mmCIF file of N, CA and C in Angstrom:
data_model
loop_
_atom_site.group_PDB
_atom_site.id
_atom_site.type_symbol
_atom_site.label_atom_id
_atom_site.label_comp_id
_atom_site.label_asym_id
_atom_site.label_seq_id
_atom_site.Cartn_x
_atom_site.Cartn_y
_atom_site.Cartn_z
ATOM 1 N N UNK M 4 96.656 87.473 88.872
ATOM 2 C CA UNK M 4 97.876 88.142 89.284
ATOM 3 C C UNK M 4 98.223 87.678 90.697
ATOM 4 N N UNK M 5 99.380 87.117 90.851
ATOM 5 C CA UNK M 5 99.787 86.615 92.159
ATOM 6 C C UNK M 5 100.928 87.400 92.775
ATOM 7 N N UNK M 6 101.479 88.359 92.030
ATOM 8 C CA UNK M 6 102.645 89.068 92.529
ATOM 9 C C UNK M 6 102.639 90.502 92.005
ATOM 10 N N UNK M 7 103.000 91.430 92.877
ATOM 11 C CA UNK M 7 103.178 92.826 92.510
ATOM 12 C C UNK M 7 104.659 93.148 92.689
ATOM 13 N N UNK M 8 105.311 93.554 91.613
ATOM 14 C CA UNK M 8 106.732 93.865 91.688
ATOM 15 C C UNK M 8 106.935 95.276 92.216
ATOM 16 N N UNK M 9 107.801 95.395 93.235
ATOM 17 C CA UNK M 9 108.162 96.724 93.726
ATOM 18 C C UNK M 9 109.684 96.807 93.860
ATOM 19 N N UNK M 10 110.194 98.010 93.662
ATOM 20 C CA UNK M 10 111.600 98.320 93.915
ATOM 21 C C UNK M 10 111.623 99.315 95.065
ATOM 22 N N UNK M 11 112.335 99.006 96.110
ATOM 23 C CA UNK M 11 112.416 99.879 97.278
ATOM 24 C C UNK M 11 113.265 101.105 96.927
ATOM 25 N N UNK M 12 112.718 102.287 97.131
ATOM 26 C CA UNK M 12 113.428 103.542 96.893
ATOM 27 C C UNK M 12 113.846 104.213 98.197
ATOM 28 N N UNK M 13 113.120 103.950 99.254
ATOM 29 C CA UNK M 13 113.424 104.513 100.569
ATOM 30 C C UNK M 13 113.785 103.334 101.467
ATOM 31 N N UNK M 14 115.041 103.265 101.948
ATOM 32 C CA UNK M 14 115.487 102.091 102.709
ATOM 33 C C UNK M 14 114.711 101.855 104.005
ATOM 34 N N UNK M 15 113.920 102.813 104.445
ATOM 35 C CA UNK M 15 113.118 102.596 105.656
ATOM 36 C C UNK M 15 111.945 101.649 105.382
ATOM 37 N N UNK M 16 111.517 101.567 104.099
ATOM 38 C CA UNK M 16 110.443 100.630 103.727
ATOM 39 C C UNK M 16 111.009 99.211 103.823
ATOM 40 N N UNK M 17 110.350 98.371 104.569
ATOM 41 C CA UNK M 17 110.826 97.004 104.783
ATOM 42 C C UNK M 17 111.781 96.879 105.955
ATOM 43 N N UNK M 18 112.194 98.012 106.537
ATOM 44 C CA UNK M 18 113.083 98.005 107.697
ATOM 45 C C UNK M 18 112.367 98.660 108.888
ATOM 46 N N UNK M 19 112.340 99.996 108.914
ATOM 47 C CA UNK M 19 111.635 100.725 109.981
ATOM 48 C C UNK M 19 110.121 100.607 109.832
ATOM 49 N N UNK M 20 109.684 100.645 108.588
ATOM 50 C CA UNK M 20 108.254 100.570 108.278
ATOM 51 C C UNK M 20 108.017 99.346 107.409
ATOM 52 N N UNK M 21 106.877 98.697 107.563
ATOM 53 C CA UNK M 21 106.627 97.484 106.768
ATOM 54 C C UNK M 21 106.455 97.783 105.279
ATOM 55 N N UNK M 22 106.653 96.760 104.486
ATOM 56 C CA UNK M 22 106.314 96.841 103.070
ATOM 57 C C UNK M 22 104.822 97.165 102.954
ATOM 58 N N UNK M 23 104.382 97.680 101.813
ATOM 59 C CA UNK M 23 102.928 97.852 101.655
ATOM 60 C C UNK M 23 102.241 96.520 101.984
ATOM 61 N N UNK M 24 101.204 96.595 102.796
ATOM 62 C CA UNK M 24 100.562 95.368 103.239
ATOM 63 C C UNK M 24 99.103 95.633 103.594
ATOM 64 N N UNK M 25 98.370 94.556 103.735
ATOM 65 C CA UNK M 25 96.965 94.607 104.149
ATOM 66 C C UNK M 25 96.920 94.551 105.671
ATOM 67 N N UNK M 26 96.221 95.496 106.291
ATOM 68 C CA UNK M 26 96.196 95.601 107.748
ATOM 69 C C UNK M 26 95.372 94.499 108.415
ATOM 70 N N UNK M 27 94.488 93.871 107.658
ATOM 71 C CA UNK M 27 93.714 92.754 108.218
ATOM 72 C C UNK M 27 93.518 91.708 107.136
ATOM 73 N N UNK M 28 93.074 90.541 107.545
ATOM 74 C CA UNK M 28 92.918 89.429 106.610
ATOM 75 C C UNK M 28 91.920 89.736 105.500
ATOM 76 N N UNK M 29 90.925 90.563 105.760
ATOM 77 C CA UNK M 29 89.901 90.849 104.759
ATOM 78 C C UNK M 29 89.982 92.261 104.187
ATOM 79 N N UNK M 30 91.076 92.973 104.443
ATOM 80 C CA UNK M 30 91.227 94.333 103.921
ATOM 81 C C UNK M 30 91.309 94.308 102.402
ATOM 82 N N UNK M 31 90.645 95.255 101.756
ATOM 83 C CA UNK M 31 90.675 95.357 100.297
ATOM 84 C C UNK M 31 91.870 96.157 99.811
ATOM 85 N N UNK M 32 92.329 97.103 100.639
ATOM 86 C CA UNK M 32 93.420 97.970 100.224
ATOM 87 C C UNK M 32 94.650 97.767 101.085
ATOM 88 N N UNK M 33 95.814 97.878 100.447
ATOM 89 C CA UNK M 33 97.061 97.805 101.216
ATOM 90 C C UNK M 33 97.479 99.224 101.589
ATOM 91 N N UNK M 34 97.962 99.367 102.802
ATOM 92 C CA UNK M 34 98.339 100.679 103.314
ATOM 93 C C UNK M 34 99.626 101.176 102.681
ATOM 94 N N UNK M 35 99.636 102.482 102.382
ATOM 95 C CA UNK M 35 100.815 103.162 101.861
ATOM 96 C C UNK M 35 101.253 104.205 102.878
ATOM 97 N N UNK M 36 102.545 104.369 103.023
ATOM 98 C CA UNK M 36 103.107 105.253 104.040
ATOM 99 C C UNK M 36 103.748 106.485 103.417
ATOM 100 N N UNK M 37 103.741 107.555 104.185
ATOM 101 C CA UNK M 37 104.394 108.799 103.768
ATOM 102 C C UNK M 37 105.875 108.690 104.091
ATOM 103 N N UNK M 38 106.697 108.635 103.073
ATOM 104 C CA UNK M 38 108.145 108.553 103.269
ATOM 105 C C UNK M 38 108.693 109.973 103.353
ATOM 106 N N UNK M 39 108.669 110.483 104.549
ATOM 107 C CA UNK M 39 109.091 111.854 104.848
ATOM 108 C C UNK M 39 110.303 111.809 105.759
ATOM 109 N N UNK M 40 111.123 112.860 105.709
ATOM 110 C CA UNK M 40 112.261 112.983 106.624
ATOM 111 C C UNK M 40 111.901 113.763 107.878
ATOM 112 N N UNK M 41 110.801 114.526 107.804
ATOM 113 C CA UNK M 41 110.339 115.328 108.941
ATOM 114 C C UNK M 41 108.827 115.432 108.840
ATOM 115 N N UNK M 42 108.148 115.753 109.934
ATOM 116 C CA UNK M 42 106.690 115.914 109.859
ATOM 117 C C UNK M 42 106.310 116.946 108.795
ATOM 118 N N UNK M 43 105.225 116.661 108.102
ATOM 119 C CA UNK M 43 104.686 117.560 107.077
ATOM 120 C C UNK M 43 103.461 118.251 107.649
ATOM 121 N N UNK M 44 103.508 119.571 107.709
ATOM 122 C CA UNK M 44 102.390 120.364 108.207
ATOM 123 C C UNK M 44 101.593 120.849 107.008
ATOM 124 N N UNK M 45 100.396 120.290 106.840
ATOM 125 C CA UNK M 45 99.529 120.679 105.724
ATOM 126 C C UNK M 45 98.496 121.684 106.214
ATOM 127 N N UNK M 46 98.590 122.893 105.720
ATOM 128 C CA UNK M 46 97.610 123.919 106.058
ATOM 129 C C UNK M 46 96.313 123.638 105.301
ATOM 130 N N UNK M 47 95.193 124.158 105.763
ATOM 131 C CA UNK M 47 93.944 123.997 105.015
ATOM 132 C C UNK M 47 94.124 124.449 103.569
ATOM 133 N N UNK M 48 93.701 123.602 102.652
ATOM 134 C CA UNK M 48 93.798 123.898 101.226
ATOM 135 C C UNK M 48 95.124 123.531 100.593
ATOM 136 N N UNK M 49 96.114 123.166 101.385
ATOM 137 C CA UNK M 49 97.448 122.857 100.860
ATOM 138 C C UNK M 49 97.493 121.451 100.272
ATOM 139 N N UNK M 50 98.257 121.289 99.189
ATOM 140 C CA UNK M 50 98.459 120.001 98.530
ATOM 141 C C UNK M 50 99.967 119.754 98.425
ATOM 142 N N UNK M 51 100.392 118.548 98.761
ATOM 143 C CA UNK M 51 101.805 118.170 98.639
ATOM 144 C C UNK M 51 101.910 116.778 98.036
ATOM 145 N N UNK M 52 102.931 116.581 97.219
ATOM 146 C CA UNK M 52 103.212 115.276 96.640
ATOM 147 C C UNK M 52 104.232 114.574 97.536
ATOM 148 N N UNK M 53 103.889 113.375 98.009
ATOM 149 C CA UNK M 53 104.699 112.647 98.980
ATOM 150 C C UNK M 53 105.075 111.285 98.395
ATOM 151 N N UNK M 54 106.311 110.895 98.582
ATOM 152 C CA UNK M 54 106.778 109.594 98.109
ATOM 153 C C UNK M 54 106.211 108.470 98.962
ATOM 154 N N UNK M 55 105.844 107.363 98.311
ATOM 155 C CA UNK M 55 105.451 106.149 99.027
ATOM 156 C C UNK M 55 106.663 105.261 99.294
ATOM 157 N N UNK M 56 107.826 105.652 98.761
ATOM 158 C CA UNK M 56 109.057 104.938 99.072
ATOM 159 C C UNK M 56 109.399 103.770 98.174
ATOM 160 N N UNK M 57 108.610 103.559 97.118
ATOM 161 C CA UNK M 57 108.900 102.452 96.218
ATOM 162 C C UNK M 57 108.392 102.755 94.812
ATOM 163 N N UNK M 58 108.969 102.053 93.854
ATOM 164 C CA UNK M 58 108.473 102.048 92.479
ATOM 165 C C UNK M 58 107.728 100.725 92.302
ATOM 166 N N UNK M 59 106.844 100.684 91.317
ATOM 167 C CA UNK M 59 106.074 99.445 91.137
ATOM 168 C C UNK M 59 105.817 99.167 89.671
ATOM 169 N N UNK M 60 105.531 97.906 89.386
ATOM 170 C CA UNK M 60 105.136 97.469 88.052
ATOM 171 C C UNK M 60 104.112 96.357 88.220
ATOM 172 N N UNK M 61 102.885 96.633 87.778
ATOM 173 C CA UNK M 61 101.824 95.625 87.861
ATOM 174 C C UNK M 61 102.056 94.547 86.805
ATOM 175 N N UNK M 62 102.279 94.970 85.562
ATOM 176 C CA UNK M 62 102.646 94.024 84.510
ATOM 177 C C UNK M 62 101.519 93.228 83.896
ATOM 178 N N UNK M 63 100.359 93.193 84.493
ATOM 179 C CA UNK M 63 99.220 92.429 83.973
ATOM 180 C C UNK M 63 98.209 93.420 83.401
ATOM 181 N N UNK M 64 97.981 93.435 82.081
ATOM 182 C CA UNK M 64 97.074 94.413 81.483
ATOM 183 C C UNK M 64 95.616 94.252 81.922
ATOM 184 N N UNK M 65 95.318 93.197 82.632
ATOM 185 C CA UNK M 65 93.962 92.985 83.133
ATOM 186 C C UNK M 65 93.770 93.543 84.536
ATOM 187 N N UNK M 66 94.789 94.254 85.061
ATOM 188 C CA UNK M 66 94.745 94.766 86.428
ATOM 189 C C UNK M 66 95.206 96.219 86.436
ATOM 190 N N UNK M 67 94.594 97.024 87.294
ATOM 191 C CA UNK M 67 95.062 98.378 87.562
ATOM 192 C C UNK M 67 95.086 98.572 89.073
ATOM 193 N N UNK M 68 95.759 99.628 89.507
ATOM 194 C CA UNK M 68 95.772 99.962 90.924
ATOM 195 C C UNK M 68 95.080 101.303 91.113
ATOM 196 N N UNK M 69 94.265 101.383 92.144
ATOM 197 C CA UNK M 69 93.608 102.627 92.526
ATOM 198 C C UNK M 69 94.182 103.079 93.856
ATOM 199 N N UNK M 70 94.561 104.356 93.933
ATOM 200 C CA UNK M 70 94.992 104.941 95.198
ATOM 201 C C UNK M 70 93.811 105.688 95.779
ATOM 202 N N UNK M 71 93.516 105.416 97.034
ATOM 203 C CA UNK M 71 92.358 105.990 97.709
ATOM 204 C C UNK M 71 92.773 106.547 99.064
ATOM 205 N N UNK M 72 92.034 107.541 99.573
ATOM 206 C CA UNK M 72 92.341 108.028 100.920
ATOM 207 C C UNK M 72 91.952 106.991 101.966
ATOM 208 N N UNK M 73 92.568 107.057 103.113
ATOM 209 C CA UNK M 73 92.152 106.229 104.238
ATOM 210 C C UNK M 73 90.945 106.902 104.860
ATOM 211 N N UNK M 74 89.933 106.162 105.208
ATOM 212 C CA UNK M 74 88.662 106.757 105.632
ATOM 213 C C UNK M 74 88.785 107.605 106.889
ATOM 214 N N UNK M 75 89.541 107.174 107.874
ATOM 215 C CA UNK M 75 89.680 107.965 109.094
ATOM 216 C C UNK M 75 90.351 109.302 108.833
ATOM 217 N N UNK M 76 91.386 109.294 107.999
ATOM 218 C CA UNK M 76 92.067 110.541 107.659
ATOM 219 C C UNK M 76 91.176 111.414 106.784
ATOM 220 N N UNK M 77 90.436 110.784 105.880
ATOM 221 C CA UNK M 77 89.522 111.536 105.022
ATOM 222 C C UNK M 77 88.471 112.266 105.832
ATOM 223 N N UNK M 78 88.017 111.632 106.900
ATOM 224 C CA UNK M 78 87.026 112.266 107.772
ATOM 225 C C UNK M 78 87.614 113.496 108.456
ATOM 226 N N UNK M 79 88.916 113.445 108.740
ATOM 227 C CA UNK M 79 89.599 114.585 109.355
ATOM 228 C C UNK M 79 89.958 115.662 108.337
ATOM 229 N N UNK M 80 89.809 115.353 107.033
ATOM 230 C CA UNK M 80 90.081 116.347 105.998
ATOM 231 C C UNK M 80 91.214 116.001 105.059
ATOM 232 N N UNK M 81 91.960 114.900 105.317
ATOM 233 C CA UNK M 81 93.066 114.531 104.443
ATOM 234 C C UNK M 81 92.577 113.577 103.362
ATOM 235 N N UNK M 82 92.573 114.055 102.136
ATOM 236 C CA UNK M 82 92.178 113.242 100.989
ATOM 237 C C UNK M 82 93.282 113.326 99.939
ATOM 238 N N UNK M 83 93.076 112.691 98.808
ATOM 239 C CA UNK M 83 94.068 112.744 97.745
ATOM 240 C C UNK M 83 93.794 113.942 96.857
ATOM 241 N N UNK M 84 94.853 114.605 96.448
ATOM 242 C CA UNK M 84 94.724 115.797 95.622
ATOM 243 C C UNK M 84 94.043 115.530 94.295
ATOM 244 N N UNK M 85 94.179 114.325 93.774
ATOM 245 C CA UNK M 85 93.506 113.952 92.532
ATOM 246 C C UNK M 85 92.272 113.088 92.810
ATOM 247 N N UNK M 86 91.861 113.028 94.060
ATOM 248 C CA UNK M 86 90.702 112.277 94.562
ATOM 249 C C UNK M 86 90.896 110.777 94.467
ATOM 250 N N UNK M 87 91.200 110.247 93.289
ATOM 251 C CA UNK M 87 91.524 108.829 93.126
ATOM 252 C C UNK M 87 92.712 108.748 92.178
ATOM 253 N N UNK M 88 93.741 108.040 92.574
ATOM 254 C CA UNK M 88 94.877 107.836 91.685
ATOM 255 C C UNK M 88 94.691 106.563 90.893
ATOM 256 N N UNK M 89 95.117 106.562 89.661
ATOM 257 C CA UNK M 89 95.009 105.394 88.785
ATOM 258 C C UNK M 89 96.401 105.041 88.286
ATOM 259 N N UNK M 90 96.812 103.812 88.510
ATOM 260 C CA UNK M 90 98.129 103.361 88.078
ATOM 261 C C UNK M 90 97.936 102.267 87.037
ATOM 262 N N UNK M 91 98.411 102.544 85.831
ATOM 263 C CA UNK M 91 98.281 101.590 84.732
ATOM 264 C C UNK M 91 99.249 100.432 84.892
ATOM 265 N N UNK M 92 98.900 99.304 84.290
ATOM 266 C CA UNK M 92 99.691 98.082 84.422
ATOM 267 C C UNK M 92 101.092 98.214 83.853
ATOM 268 N N UNK M 93 101.297 99.106 82.868
ATOM 269 C CA UNK M 93 102.611 99.223 82.254
ATOM 270 C C UNK M 93 103.491 100.290 82.899
ATOM 271 N N UNK M 94 102.986 100.983 83.920
ATOM 272 C CA UNK M 94 103.793 101.978 84.620
ATOM 273 C C UNK M 94 104.852 101.271 85.456
ATOM 274 N N UNK M 95 106.086 101.792 85.424
ATOM 275 C CA UNK M 95 107.188 101.159 86.144
ATOM 276 C C UNK M 95 107.948 102.139 87.025
ATOM 277 N N UNK M 96 107.320 103.204 87.423
ATOM 278 C CA UNK M 96 108.038 104.242 88.142
ATOM 279 C C UNK M 96 107.697 104.339 89.609
ATOM 280 N N UNK M 97 108.225 105.404 90.226
ATOM 281 C CA UNK M 97 107.981 105.619 91.655
ATOM 282 C C UNK M 97 106.530 105.970 91.928
ATOM 283 N N UNK M 98 106.073 105.563 93.083
ATOM 284 C CA UNK M 98 104.708 105.849 93.495
ATOM 285 C C UNK M 98 104.727 107.089 94.379
ATOM 286 N N UNK M 99 103.941 108.090 93.974
ATOM 287 C CA UNK M 99 103.793 109.310 94.758
ATOM 288 C C UNK M 99 102.329 109.467 95.132
ATOM 289 N N UNK M 100 102.106 110.096 96.258
ATOM 290 C CA UNK M 100 100.749 110.280 96.780
ATOM 291 C C UNK M 100 100.504 111.778 96.914
ATOM 292 N N UNK M 101 99.477 112.263 96.236
ATOM 293 C CA UNK M 101 99.106 113.672 96.332
ATOM 294 C C UNK M 101 98.182 113.834 97.535
ATOM 295 N N UNK M 102 98.674 114.517 98.564
ATOM 296 C CA UNK M 102 97.905 114.693 99.800
ATOM 297 C C UNK M 102 97.343 116.113 99.847
ATOM 298 N N UNK M 103 96.042 116.211 100.091
ATOM 299 C CA UNK M 103 95.339 117.494 100.090
ATOM 300 C C UNK M 103 94.577 117.640 101.400
ATOM 301 N N UNK M 104 94.816 118.721 102.084
ATOM 302 C CA UNK M 104 94.063 119.035 103.298
ATOM 303 C C UNK M 104 92.842 119.849 102.874
ATOM 304 N N UNK M 105 91.711 119.189 102.781
ATOM 305 C CA UNK M 105 90.478 119.876 102.391
ATOM 306 C C UNK M 105 89.721 120.389 103.618
ATOM 307 N N UNK M 106 90.304 120.191 104.788
ATOM 308 C CA UNK M 106 89.661 120.587 106.035
ATOM 309 C C UNK M 106 89.929 122.048 106.384
ATOM 310 N N UNK M 107 89.589 122.388 107.614
ATOM 311 C CA UNK M 107 89.727 123.769 108.089
ATOM 312 C C UNK M 107 90.830 123.936 109.129
ATOM 313 N N UNK M 108 91.492 122.852 109.501
ATOM 314 C CA UNK M 108 92.584 122.919 110.480
ATOM 315 C C UNK M 108 93.831 122.262 109.895
ATOM 316 N N UNK M 109 94.992 122.665 110.383
ATOM 317 C CA UNK M 109 96.243 122.064 109.940
ATOM 318 C C UNK M 109 96.240 120.567 110.255
ATOM 319 N N UNK M 110 96.819 119.792 109.359
ATOM 320 C CA UNK M 110 96.995 118.350 109.566
ATOM 321 C C UNK M 110 98.488 118.070 109.521
ATOM 322 N N UNK M 111 98.981 117.341 110.504
ATOM 323 C CA UNK M 111 100.400 116.989 110.561
ATOM 324 C C UNK M 111 100.540 115.520 110.171
ATOM 325 N N UNK M 112 101.359 115.284 109.158
ATOM 326 C CA UNK M 112 101.659 113.926 108.704
ATOM 327 C C UNK M 112 103.045 113.568 109.223
ATOM 328 N N UNK M 113 103.137 112.483 109.958
ATOM 329 C CA UNK M 113 104.410 112.039 110.519
ATOM 330 C C UNK M 113 105.140 111.129 109.533
ATOM 331 N N UNK M 114 106.469 111.121 109.541
ATOM 332 C CA UNK M 114 107.214 110.176 108.708
ATOM 333 C C UNK M 114 106.754 108.741 108.985
ATOM 334 N N UNK M 115 106.472 108.005 107.913
ATOM 335 C CA UNK M 115 106.036 106.614 108.031
ATOM 336 C C UNK M 115 104.563 106.425 108.313
ATOM 337 N N UNK M 116 103.815 107.506 108.458
ATOM 338 C CA UNK M 116 102.384 107.391 108.743
ATOM 339 C C UNK M 116 101.648 106.810 107.537
ATOM 340 N N UNK M 117 100.670 105.959 107.812
ATOM 341 C CA UNK M 117 99.825 105.412 106.750
ATOM 342 C C UNK M 117 98.890 106.526 106.267
ATOM 343 N N UNK M 118 99.005 106.898 104.987
ATOM 344 C CA UNK M 118 98.261 108.049 104.489
ATOM 345 C C UNK M 118 97.309 107.728 103.345
ATOM 346 N N UNK M 119 97.441 106.571 102.743
ATOM 347 C CA UNK M 119 96.580 106.199 101.618
ATOM 348 C C UNK M 119 96.506 104.684 101.559
ATOM 349 N N UNK M 120 95.658 104.217 100.668
ATOM 350 C CA UNK M 120 95.577 102.781 100.449
ATOM 351 C C UNK M 120 95.519 102.502 98.954
ATOM 352 N N UNK M 121 96.021 101.344 98.575
ATOM 353 C CA UNK M 121 96.045 100.951 97.176
ATOM 354 C C UNK M 121 95.220 99.682 97.002
ATOM 355 N N UNK M 122 94.312 99.724 96.045
ATOM 356 C CA UNK M 122 93.437 98.594 95.743
ATOM 357 C C UNK M 122 93.724 98.148 94.314
ATOM 358 N N UNK M 123 93.989 96.887 94.134
ATOM 359 C CA UNK M 123 94.183 96.323 92.796
ATOM 360 C C UNK M 123 92.841 95.792 92.306
ATOM 361 N N UNK M 124 92.466 96.188 91.091
ATOM 362 C CA UNK M 124 91.160 95.807 90.559
ATOM 363 C C UNK M 124 91.288 95.316 89.118
ATOM 364 N N UNK M 125 90.367 94.438 88.713
ATOM 365 C CA UNK M 125 90.385 93.964 87.326
ATOM 366 C C UNK M 125 89.897 95.054 86.370
ATOM 367 N N UNK M 126 90.379 94.969 85.151
ATOM 368 C CA UNK M 126 90.017 95.915 84.101
ATOM 369 C C UNK M 126 89.249 95.170 83.014
ATOM 370 N N UNK M 127 88.179 95.787 82.549
ATOM 371 C CA UNK M 127 87.413 95.260 81.420
ATOM 372 C C UNK M 127 87.565 96.261 80.281
ATOM 373 N N UNK M 128 87.971 95.798 79.116
ATOM 374 C CA UNK M 128 88.138 96.662 77.944
ATOM 375 C C UNK M 128 87.162 96.211 76.860
ATOM 376 N N UNK M 129 85.934 96.705 76.904
ATOM 377 C CA UNK M 129 84.945 96.249 75.926
ATOM 378 C C UNK M 129 85.175 96.878 74.549
ATOM 379 N N UNK M 130 84.693 96.206 73.543
ATOM 380 C CA UNK M 130 84.624 96.806 72.219
ATOM 381 C C UNK M 130 83.492 97.825 72.254
ATOM 382 N N UNK M 131 83.638 98.919 71.532
ATOM 383 C CA UNK M 131 82.601 99.939 71.459
ATOM 384 C C UNK M 131 81.677 99.617 70.303
ATOM 385 N N UNK M 132 80.384 99.578 70.578
ATOM 386 C CA UNK M 132 79.370 99.344 69.562
ATOM 387 C C UNK M 132 78.489 100.581 69.476
ATOM 388 N N UNK M 133 78.442 101.193 68.299
ATOM 389 C CA UNK M 133 77.608 102.369 68.095
ATOM 390 C C UNK M 133 76.207 101.897 67.710
ATOM 391 N N UNK M 134 75.172 102.411 68.426
ATOM 392 C CA UNK M 134 73.779 102.047 68.157
ATOM 393 C C UNK M 134 72.960 103.318 67.970
ATOM 394 N N UNK M 135 71.790 103.177 67.353
ATOM 395 C CA UNK M 135 70.886 104.316 67.182
ATOM 396 C C UNK M 135 70.011 104.539 68.409
ATOM 397 N N UNK M 136 69.756 103.470 69.171
ATOM 398 C CA UNK M 136 68.946 103.583 70.382
ATOM 399 C C UNK M 136 69.241 102.380 71.266
ATOM 400 N N UNK M 137 68.754 102.470 72.516
ATOM 401 C CA UNK M 137 68.958 101.387 73.478
ATOM 402 C C UNK M 137 67.658 100.639 73.699
ATOM 403 N N UNK M 138 67.769 99.386 74.110
ATOM 404 C CA UNK M 138 66.600 98.658 74.564
ATOM 405 C C UNK M 138 66.111 99.350 75.822
ATOM 406 N N UNK M 139 64.833 99.623 75.926
ATOM 407 C CA UNK M 139 64.277 100.372 77.048
ATOM 408 C C UNK M 139 64.498 99.625 78.356
ATOM 409 N N UNK M 140 64.967 100.368 79.368
ATOM 410 C CA UNK M 140 65.125 99.812 80.705
ATOM 411 C C UNK M 140 64.096 100.470 81.615
ATOM 412 N N UNK M 141 63.940 99.957 82.821
ATOM 413 C CA UNK M 141 62.984 100.533 83.769
ATOM 414 C C UNK M 141 63.346 101.978 84.105
ATOM 415 N N UNK M 142 64.607 102.268 84.241
ATOM 416 C CA UNK M 142 65.034 103.624 84.597
ATOM 417 C C UNK M 142 65.080 104.562 83.396
ATOM 418 N N UNK M 143 65.506 104.062 82.270
ATOM 419 C CA UNK M 143 65.581 104.892 81.077
ATOM 420 C C UNK M 143 66.559 106.039 81.234
ATOM 421 N N UNK M 144 66.150 107.251 80.850
ATOM 422 C CA UNK M 144 67.040 108.415 80.881
ATOM 423 C C UNK M 144 66.940 109.203 82.179
ATOM 424 N N UNK M 145 66.149 108.718 83.141
ATOM 425 C CA UNK M 145 65.989 109.440 84.414
ATOM 426 C C UNK M 145 67.363 109.534 85.082
ATOM 427 N N UNK M 146 67.742 110.761 85.458
ATOM 428 C CA UNK M 146 69.084 111.011 85.964
ATOM 429 C C UNK M 146 69.147 111.247 87.460
ATOM 430 N N UNK M 147 69.912 112.274 87.844
ATOM 431 C CA UNK M 147 70.197 112.584 89.235
ATOM 432 C C UNK M 147 68.949 112.585 90.104
ATOM 433 N N UNK M 148 69.006 111.799 91.179
ATOM 434 C CA UNK M 148 67.913 111.775 92.147
ATOM 435 C C UNK M 148 66.697 110.986 91.720
ATOM 436 N N UNK M 149 66.737 110.390 90.551
ATOM 437 C CA UNK M 149 65.517 109.745 90.028
ATOM 438 C C UNK M 149 65.142 108.460 90.761
ATOM 439 N N UNK M 150 66.076 107.876 91.502
ATOM 440 C CA UNK M 150 65.738 106.646 92.204
ATOM 441 C C UNK M 150 65.267 106.897 93.635
ATOM 442 N N UNK M 151 65.182 108.169 94.010
ATOM 443 C CA UNK M 151 64.674 108.512 95.339
ATOM 444 C C UNK M 151 65.744 108.473 96.397
ATOM 445 N N UNK M 152 65.341 108.734 97.605
ATOM 446 C CA UNK M 152 66.273 108.789 98.744
ATOM 447 C C UNK M 152 66.216 107.549 99.609
ATOM 448 N N UNK M 153 65.238 106.702 99.420
ATOM 449 C CA UNK M 153 65.121 105.525 100.288
ATOM 450 C C UNK M 153 65.097 104.271 99.494
#
């Protein structure tokens, strides 16, 4: 995939604020901005759906987009209301970001502030094979905490 199609819905995207972009040469996620007309005051526990200012179409069934919180904001308590957003390749609509203040203090989001990041990742769609048992592995059925802390 060499191109991601977007339709600008908020004229400030690409003018006042940059198009979705990678903040550094090696960044995995492109920054998404809150397209707001006024600052958004998120009280502790509050969730709001915010426009990213564009619609998108991936178009390649081998690719999906994941929406993730920005780590610095997440540390302050701002995460995504659905924790991780998943955008299918055939979706062609507007991109919205569910912002959730999971912290204990109000968080103010300014118009145009970078609030999330989008990572494009490959998709693998395996055939399902039903078996009666698995070939034994070293870990086997050992679950939570079974690999230790170190």
